[in-house]
Amino acid sequence: MLKNICQQCHLLQSVRTVILRHCSTEVGSHKLATKKVKTRAAGNTNESFADHCKVRVRGGNGGDGSMVFLRQAFKEFGGPAGGDGGNGGHVIFRASNKISNLNLVRAVYQADEGGRGEGNCCHGKSAEHLYIEVPTGTIFKELETQKLAADLSSEGDMFLAARGGAGGRGNHFFLSNEMRVPRICEEGGRGEEEQYLVELRVMANAGLIGFPNAGKSTLLRALSRARPKVASYAFTTRKPHIGMVQYNDYAQVSVADIPGLVTDAHKNRGLGFSFLRHIQRCSCLLYVLDLSQEEPWQQLEDLKYELEQFEAGLSERPHAIIGNKIDLPKARKNLDLLREKVQLPVYPVSAKFLLNIEELKCHIRKIYDEHIDKS
């Protein structure tokens, strides 16, 4: 029986080796075979990506001091014995590489309050500070003035967003030669309350840019294990989705599915500003053109125009052109015309039928190595 088990293990190892050799692809000096990953989940794993949000934070109030006089046997003049209140907790944001987006950041955070002072000079307990983890590369802006408040660019960086109030002093604190019977105590300080606009400086290594129904969500499904919603109507994607393209050398390239742009998006038509801000947070751009439509090169010009009107130089970031839906009629003819109109190479793919997806993955890795990884 042990011999049979060993033979089966050896057979499985041989099959695995053959599969890896079949999937491998050499481009330049990089071995860009996509990594073998586990089977996708059968259930609905659709989860949107949050790259900006508003948050209101409030530090904890300090505990009140107490006014107590000692009453104890055989001590006729016990004197003041009121303890101080504890300090309120701070609200602190901390950068972590284990967090990838702002989905878990709540709209309101309230730190705990300090404990009240008690008799017999017992001080109240100071509250624990409230720590909130955010992705590395998160920036905080004051909501009203849009002034930069903090930039958490490295792992472990912290930002004190709201201070807790100091604890109030009890009447024992005010005991002096001039005041032997102090009948005063202090209230605890109020915690600070602030509002911030939280943004990710870099959302993804590459962003899929295109008009509605260009096939961006389907392409992201083909490139990664992400499961954005796919339907035959426009604007099925309302929030960006992130997928990780994995390679055999354990490198990972994040690709974002950006909601489709419309004409005059730079004038905030529809949700133009919101969608264009997503594009700002991508290191390189992948223009996805629908080859089944007439004059696909016009789509490219319109997309670049919208980006340039929103921010000068945005369309000139490292980019590539992807011609999607190559399996549809007239797509081959439009592909030849597109290559004549543009100067950059065009990568024809069919996201639905997984045509030329491996070649596209290799090119994405090439862009990553040349422009993103070095920076």
Short mmCIF file of C-alpha atoms in Angstrom, two decimals:
data_model
loop_
_atom_site.label_atom_id
_atom_site.label_comp_id
_atom_site.label_asym_id
_atom_site.label_seq_id
_atom_site.Cartn_x
_atom_site.Cartn_y
_atom_site.Cartn_z
CA MET A 1 0.00 0.00 0.00
CA LEU A 2 2.86 2.41 0.85
CA LYS A 3 4.43 1.68 -2.52
CA ASN A 4 1.19 2.63 -4.33
CA ILE A 5 0.97 5.92 -2.42
CA CYS A 6 4.55 6.81 -3.38
CA GLN A 7 3.82 6.03 -7.05
CA GLN A 8 0.73 8.29 -6.99
CA CYS A 9 2.68 11.17 -5.41
CA HIS A 10 5.41 10.82 -8.04
CA LEU A 11 2.75 10.89 -10.80
CA LEU A 12 1.15 14.04 -9.41
CA GLN A 13 4.53 15.76 -9.19
CA SER A 14 5.24 14.87 -12.84
CA VAL A 15 1.88 16.28 -13.97
CA ARG A 16 2.53 19.49 -12.05
CA THR A 17 5.94 19.90 -13.69
CA VAL A 18 4.44 19.42 -17.18
CA ILE A 19 1.74 22.03 -16.50
CA LEU A 20 4.28 24.61 -15.30
CA ARG A 21 6.48 24.03 -18.36
CA HIS A 22 3.49 24.42 -20.63
CA CYS A 23 2.43 27.72 -19.01
CA SER A 24 5.90 29.34 -18.96
CA THR A 25 6.79 32.13 -21.38
CA GLU A 26 10.15 33.83 -21.83
CA VAL A 27 10.20 37.59 -22.54
CA GLY A 28 13.66 39.20 -22.44
CA SER A 29 15.38 38.21 -19.22
CA HIS A 30 12.13 37.65 -17.29
CA LYS A 31 10.28 34.42 -16.88
CA LEU A 32 6.75 35.74 -17.10
CA ALA A 33 4.66 32.63 -16.66
CA THR A 34 1.52 33.37 -14.74
CA LYS A 35 1.39 31.62 -11.45
CA LYS A 36 -0.88 28.62 -10.99
CA VAL A 37 -3.58 29.70 -8.55
CA LYS A 38 -6.41 27.93 -6.82
CA THR A 39 -9.87 27.60 -8.34
CA ARG A 40 -12.15 30.61 -8.05
CA ALA A 41 -14.80 30.66 -5.38
CA ALA A 42 -18.18 29.36 -6.45
CA GLY A 43 -20.16 31.99 -4.53
CA ASN A 44 -20.51 35.71 -5.10
CA THR A 45 -17.19 37.35 -4.19
CA ASN A 46 -18.00 40.72 -5.73
CA GLU A 47 -16.36 43.42 -3.59
CA SER A 48 -15.76 46.99 -4.64
CA PHE A 49 -12.60 48.96 -3.94
CA ALA A 50 -12.63 52.20 -1.94
CA ASP A 51 -9.81 54.64 -2.66
CA HIS A 52 -11.23 57.72 -0.92
CA CYS A 53 -13.66 58.46 1.89
CA LYS A 54 -14.63 61.06 4.47
CA VAL A 55 -14.09 60.40 8.16
CA ARG A 56 -15.03 62.26 11.32
CA VAL A 57 -12.90 61.56 14.39
CA ARG A 58 -13.37 62.59 17.99
CA GLY A 59 -10.93 62.15 20.85
CA GLY A 60 -12.18 60.83 24.15
CA ASN A 61 -13.19 63.27 26.87
CA GLY A 62 -11.07 63.45 29.98
CA GLY A 63 -12.52 62.20 33.27
CA ASP A 64 -13.75 64.72 35.82
CA GLY A 65 -11.82 65.28 39.01
CA SER A 66 -13.65 64.63 42.27
CA MET A 67 -14.14 66.79 45.35
CA VAL A 68 -14.01 64.48 48.37
CA PHE A 69 -12.90 64.98 51.98
CA LEU A 70 -11.48 62.08 53.90
CA ARG A 71 -13.81 60.59 56.50
CA GLN A 72 -11.94 57.99 58.52
CA ALA A 73 -11.89 56.82 62.10
CA PHE A 74 -9.37 58.55 64.37
CA LYS A 75 -8.66 61.20 61.71
CA GLU A 76 -10.63 64.28 62.62
CA PHE A 77 -9.04 66.46 59.95
CA GLY A 78 -8.58 64.06 57.06
CA GLY A 79 -8.36 66.82 54.50
CA PRO A 80 -9.10 66.74 50.78
CA ALA A 81 -8.86 63.33 49.09
CA GLY A 82 -10.39 63.83 45.65
CA GLY A 83 -8.47 62.10 42.85
CA ASP A 84 -7.74 63.33 39.32
CA GLY A 85 -9.66 62.14 36.31
CA GLY A 86 -8.04 60.00 33.62
CA ASN A 87 -7.03 61.25 30.19
CA GLY A 88 -9.20 60.55 27.15
CA GLY A 89 -7.91 58.39 24.32
CA HIS A 90 -6.40 59.70 21.08
CA VAL A 91 -7.53 58.68 17.60
CA ILE A 92 -4.46 57.55 15.65
CA PHE A 93 -4.21 56.27 12.07
CA ARG A 94 -1.38 53.83 11.35
CA ALA A 95 -0.07 52.73 7.93
CA SER A 96 0.04 48.99 7.27
CA ASN A 97 1.05 46.94 4.25
CA LYS A 98 -1.55 44.34 5.22
CA ILE A 99 -4.41 46.69 4.20
CA SER A 100 -5.05 47.28 0.50
CA ASN A 101 -7.95 49.76 0.44
CA LEU A 102 -10.23 51.93 2.55
CA ASN A 103 -13.23 49.62 2.63
CA LEU A 104 -12.90 49.00 6.37
CA VAL A 105 -12.58 52.67 7.35
CA ARG A 106 -15.78 53.80 9.07
CA ALA A 107 -17.34 57.24 8.73
CA VAL A 108 -17.10 58.10 12.45
CA TYR A 109 -14.56 57.15 15.13
CA GLN A 110 -14.92 57.96 18.84
CA ALA A 111 -12.15 57.21 21.32
CA ASP A 112 -12.96 56.10 24.87
CA GLU A 113 -13.35 58.56 27.73
CA GLY A 114 -11.11 58.72 30.78
CA GLY A 115 -12.30 57.47 34.15
CA ARG A 116 -13.64 59.77 36.84
CA GLY A 117 -11.51 60.49 39.91
CA GLU A 118 -12.59 58.85 43.16
CA GLY A 119 -12.11 59.39 46.88
CA ASN A 120 -9.05 58.47 48.91
CA CYS A 121 -6.89 60.12 46.20
CA CYS A 122 -7.76 57.42 43.64
CA HIS A 123 -7.10 58.70 40.13
CA GLY A 124 -9.32 57.71 37.21
CA LYS A 125 -8.02 55.34 34.55
CA SER A 126 -6.68 56.85 31.33
CA ALA A 127 -8.39 55.49 28.21
CA GLU A 128 -6.58 53.40 25.63
CA HIS A 129 -5.74 55.10 22.36
CA LEU A 130 -7.79 54.10 19.31
CA TYR A 131 -5.59 52.86 16.45
CA ILE A 132 -7.01 52.53 12.91
CA GLU A 133 -4.97 50.77 10.24
CA VAL A 134 -4.98 52.22 6.72
CA PRO A 135 -3.00 51.26 3.59
CA THR A 136 0.54 52.52 3.16
CA GLY A 137 0.45 55.61 0.94
CA THR A 138 -2.70 57.11 2.47
CA ILE A 139 -2.97 60.90 2.65
CA PHE A 140 -5.23 62.98 4.90
CA LYS A 141 -6.64 66.37 3.93
CA GLU A 142 -8.63 68.78 6.07
CA LEU A 143 -12.18 68.61 4.79
CA GLU A 144 -12.89 72.34 4.72
CA THR A 145 -9.56 73.78 3.54
CA GLN A 146 -8.28 70.76 1.55
CA LYS A 147 -4.92 71.34 3.24
CA LEU A 148 -2.65 68.31 3.50
CA ALA A 149 -2.65 67.11 7.10
CA ALA A 150 -0.59 63.91 6.89
CA ASP A 151 1.06 61.57 4.39
CA LEU A 152 1.57 58.00 5.62
CA SER A 153 4.12 56.91 3.02
CA SER A 154 5.90 54.14 4.95
CA GLU A 155 4.95 51.07 6.95
CA GLY A 156 4.27 52.01 10.57
CA ASP A 157 3.82 55.76 10.01
CA MET A 158 1.21 57.21 12.35
CA PHE A 159 -1.02 60.29 12.25
CA LEU A 160 -2.57 61.75 15.41
CA ALA A 161 -5.95 62.75 14.01
CA ALA A 162 -7.71 63.83 17.21
CA ARG A 163 -6.30 64.31 20.69
CA GLY A 164 -8.12 63.13 23.77
CA GLY A 165 -9.00 65.56 26.55
CA ALA A 166 -6.89 65.84 29.68
CA GLY A 167 -8.29 64.57 32.95
CA GLY A 168 -9.64 67.11 35.44
CA ARG A 169 -7.84 67.65 38.74
CA GLY A 170 -9.42 66.67 42.03
CA ASN A 171 -9.53 68.91 45.09
CA HIS A 172 -6.46 67.21 46.60
CA PHE A 173 -4.40 68.84 43.83
CA PHE A 174 -5.33 72.32 45.09
CA LEU A 175 -4.21 71.69 48.67
CA SER A 176 -1.71 74.35 49.78
CA ASN A 177 -0.67 76.32 52.85
CA GLU A 178 -3.00 79.11 51.84
CA MET A 179 -5.91 76.77 50.97
CA ARG A 180 -6.26 74.00 53.50
CA VAL A 181 -9.88 73.12 52.59
CA PRO A 182 -10.13 73.37 48.78
CA ARG A 183 -13.69 73.01 47.61
CA ILE A 184 -12.94 73.07 43.93
CA CYS A 185 -12.25 70.47 41.25
CA GLU A 186 -11.97 70.49 37.46
CA GLU A 187 -14.01 68.96 34.71
CA GLY A 188 -12.20 66.82 32.19
CA GLY A 189 -11.13 68.40 28.93
CA ARG A 190 -13.19 67.80 25.79
CA GLY A 191 -11.63 65.68 23.07
CA GLU A 192 -10.82 67.21 19.70
CA GLU A 193 -13.23 66.68 16.82
CA GLU A 194 -11.95 66.82 13.23
CA GLN A 195 -13.10 65.84 9.75
CA TYR A 196 -10.73 64.58 7.08
CA LEU A 197 -10.79 63.52 3.45
CA VAL A 198 -8.85 60.25 3.25
CA GLU A 199 -7.33 59.26 -0.11
CA LEU A 200 -4.98 56.65 -1.48
CA ARG A 201 -2.00 58.20 -3.27
CA VAL A 202 -1.57 55.08 -5.45
CA MET A 203 -4.56 52.81 -5.99
CA ALA A 204 -3.12 50.28 -8.45
CA ASN A 205 -0.11 49.69 -10.69
CA ALA A 206 -2.27 49.78 -13.82
CA GLY A 207 -5.76 51.06 -14.59
CA LEU A 208 -8.14 49.90 -17.32
CA ILE A 209 -9.46 53.04 -19.04
CA GLY A 210 -12.30 52.99 -21.56
CA PHE A 211 -15.85 53.93 -22.41
CA PRO A 212 -18.83 51.95 -21.05
CA ASN A 213 -19.23 48.41 -22.43
CA ALA A 214 -15.64 48.30 -23.71
CA GLY A 215 -15.13 45.02 -21.82
CA LYS A 216 -12.97 46.26 -18.93
CA SER A 217 -14.65 44.14 -16.26
CA THR A 218 -14.48 41.03 -18.43
CA LEU A 219 -10.82 41.72 -19.12
CA LEU A 220 -10.08 42.05 -15.40
CA ARG A 221 -11.77 38.67 -14.83
CA ALA A 222 -9.52 37.17 -17.51
CA LEU A 223 -6.34 38.71 -16.07
CA SER A 224 -6.98 37.91 -12.39
CA ARG A 225 -9.26 36.21 -9.91
CA ALA A 226 -11.29 39.38 -9.34
CA ARG A 227 -15.04 39.02 -9.89
CA PRO A 228 -16.51 42.39 -10.94
CA LYS A 229 -20.07 42.41 -12.18
CA VAL A 230 -20.49 41.84 -15.95
CA ALA A 231 -23.68 42.66 -17.84
CA SER A 232 -24.82 43.78 -21.30
CA TYR A 233 -25.77 47.30 -20.21
CA ALA A 234 -23.65 50.38 -19.52
CA PHE A 235 -22.28 51.40 -16.11
CA THR A 236 -22.39 47.97 -14.51
CA THR A 237 -19.23 49.09 -12.68
CA ARG A 238 -19.89 51.97 -10.28
CA LYS A 239 -16.80 51.60 -8.09
CA PRO A 240 -13.29 50.43 -9.00
CA HIS A 241 -12.31 46.79 -8.56
CA ILE A 242 -8.75 45.58 -8.05
CA GLY A 243 -7.30 42.32 -9.37
CA MET A 244 -3.82 40.90 -8.84
CA VAL A 245 -1.95 39.45 -11.83
CA GLN A 246 0.40 36.82 -10.42
CA TYR A 247 3.63 35.52 -12.00
CA ASN A 248 5.84 32.52 -11.41
CA ASP A 249 8.57 34.61 -9.79
CA TYR A 250 6.02 35.59 -7.10
CA ALA A 251 5.66 39.13 -8.43
CA GLN A 252 2.18 40.65 -8.28
CA VAL A 253 0.87 43.51 -10.40
CA SER A 254 -2.35 45.19 -9.32
CA VAL A 255 -4.80 46.12 -12.09
CA ALA A 256 -7.84 48.34 -11.48
CA ASP A 257 -11.14 48.23 -13.35
CA ILE A 258 -12.09 51.92 -13.58
CA PRO A 259 -15.78 52.78 -14.21
CA GLY A 260 -16.42 53.84 -17.79
CA LEU A 261 -15.95 57.47 -18.81
CA VAL A 262 -18.41 59.49 -20.86
CA THR A 263 -18.01 62.49 -23.13
CA ASP A 264 -17.41 65.73 -21.18
CA ALA A 265 -16.41 63.79 -18.06
CA HIS A 266 -13.91 66.59 -17.33
CA LYS A 267 -16.95 68.88 -16.88
CA ASN A 268 -18.20 66.52 -14.17
CA ARG A 269 -20.87 65.10 -16.42
CA GLY A 270 -22.37 62.08 -14.72
CA LEU A 271 -19.81 61.09 -12.07
CA GLY A 272 -16.90 62.42 -14.10
CA PHE A 273 -14.72 63.90 -11.36
CA SER A 274 -15.15 60.85 -9.17
CA PHE A 275 -14.11 58.46 -11.97
CA LEU A 276 -11.22 60.66 -13.11
CA ARG A 277 -9.81 60.79 -9.58
CA HIS A 278 -9.56 56.99 -9.68
CA ILE A 279 -7.39 57.30 -12.79
CA GLN A 280 -5.11 59.80 -11.02
CA ARG A 281 -4.17 57.07 -8.55
CA CYS A 282 -2.95 54.58 -11.17
CA SER A 283 0.74 54.45 -12.02
CA CYS A 284 0.18 53.45 -15.65
CA LEU A 285 -2.83 53.33 -17.98
CA LEU A 286 -4.24 50.58 -20.19
CA TYR A 287 -6.58 52.03 -22.81
CA VAL A 288 -9.26 49.44 -23.62
CA LEU A 289 -10.84 50.04 -27.04
CA ASP A 290 -13.87 48.27 -28.49
CA LEU A 291 -12.75 46.99 -31.91
CA SER A 292 -16.35 46.16 -32.89
CA GLN A 293 -17.24 49.88 -33.00
CA GLU A 294 -16.58 52.18 -35.93
CA GLU A 295 -13.35 54.20 -35.81
CA PRO A 296 -11.83 52.79 -32.59
CA TRP A 297 -8.95 55.28 -32.89
CA GLN A 298 -11.49 58.02 -32.17
CA GLN A 299 -12.18 56.36 -28.83
CA LEU A 300 -8.49 56.69 -27.97
CA GLU A 301 -8.43 60.38 -28.90
CA ASP A 302 -11.56 61.10 -26.88
CA LEU A 303 -10.20 59.30 -23.82
CA LYS A 304 -6.90 61.18 -23.94
CA TYR A 305 -8.74 64.45 -24.40
CA GLU A 306 -10.86 63.89 -21.28
CA LEU A 307 -7.78 63.02 -19.21
CA GLU A 308 -5.81 66.04 -20.43
CA GLN A 309 -8.68 68.42 -19.71
CA PHE A 310 -8.91 67.10 -16.17
CA GLU A 311 -5.15 67.16 -15.46
CA ALA A 312 -2.39 68.18 -17.84
CA GLY A 313 -0.03 65.28 -18.57
CA LEU A 314 -2.32 62.60 -17.16
CA SER A 315 -2.74 60.87 -20.53
CA GLU A 316 1.05 60.76 -21.03
CA ARG A 317 1.73 58.38 -18.17
CA PRO A 318 3.19 55.01 -19.20
CA HIS A 319 0.39 53.39 -21.15
CA ALA A 320 -0.57 50.66 -23.60
CA ILE A 321 -3.40 50.20 -26.09
CA ILE A 322 -5.62 47.11 -25.88
CA GLY A 323 -8.03 46.23 -28.68
CA ASN A 324 -10.78 44.16 -27.11
CA LYS A 325 -13.50 41.98 -28.72
CA ILE A 326 -11.25 40.74 -31.52
CA ASP A 327 -13.60 37.78 -31.95
CA LEU A 328 -16.49 39.95 -33.26
CA PRO A 329 -17.13 40.77 -36.95
CA LYS A 330 -15.25 43.72 -38.45
CA ALA A 331 -12.83 43.65 -35.55
CA ARG A 332 -9.91 42.42 -37.69
CA LYS A 333 -10.46 45.16 -40.23
CA ASN A 334 -10.73 47.83 -37.53
CA LEU A 335 -7.56 46.47 -35.93
CA ASP A 336 -5.56 47.06 -39.11
CA LEU A 337 -6.97 50.58 -39.43
CA LEU A 338 -6.21 51.29 -35.78
CA ARG A 339 -2.59 50.22 -36.17
CA GLU A 340 -2.24 52.62 -39.08
CA LYS A 341 -3.65 55.54 -37.05
CA VAL A 342 -1.66 55.15 -33.81
CA GLN A 343 2.07 54.99 -33.22
CA LEU A 344 2.10 52.59 -30.28
CA PRO A 345 1.68 48.82 -30.62
CA VAL A 346 -1.87 47.53 -30.20
CA TYR A 347 -2.54 44.30 -28.31
CA PRO A 348 -5.64 42.56 -29.68
CA VAL A 349 -7.44 40.36 -27.17
CA SER A 350 -10.76 38.71 -26.57
CA ALA A 351 -11.47 38.90 -22.86
CA LYS A 352 -14.55 36.71 -23.23
CA PHE A 353 -12.74 33.83 -24.95
CA LEU A 354 -9.30 34.44 -23.31
CA LEU A 355 -7.52 35.08 -26.63
CA ASN A 356 -3.99 36.55 -26.33
CA ILE A 357 -4.39 37.06 -22.58
CA GLU A 358 -0.97 35.54 -21.80
CA GLU A 359 0.75 37.94 -24.20
CA LEU A 360 -1.03 40.86 -22.55
CA LYS A 361 0.08 39.70 -19.11
CA CYS A 362 3.67 39.61 -20.32
CA HIS A 363 3.41 43.16 -21.63
CA ILE A 364 1.88 44.39 -18.36
CA ARG A 365 4.83 42.88 -16.52
CA LYS A 366 7.22 44.58 -18.92
CA ILE A 367 5.65 47.98 -18.22
CA TYR A 368 5.78 47.24 -14.50
CA ASP A 369 9.50 46.40 -14.60
CA GLU A 370 10.42 49.42 -16.73
CA HIS A 371 8.39 52.17 -15.08
CA ILE A 372 6.68 51.18 -11.85
CA ASP A 373 9.04 48.84 -10.03
CA LYS A 374 11.99 51.23 -10.38
CA SER A 375 10.01 54.18 -9.03
#
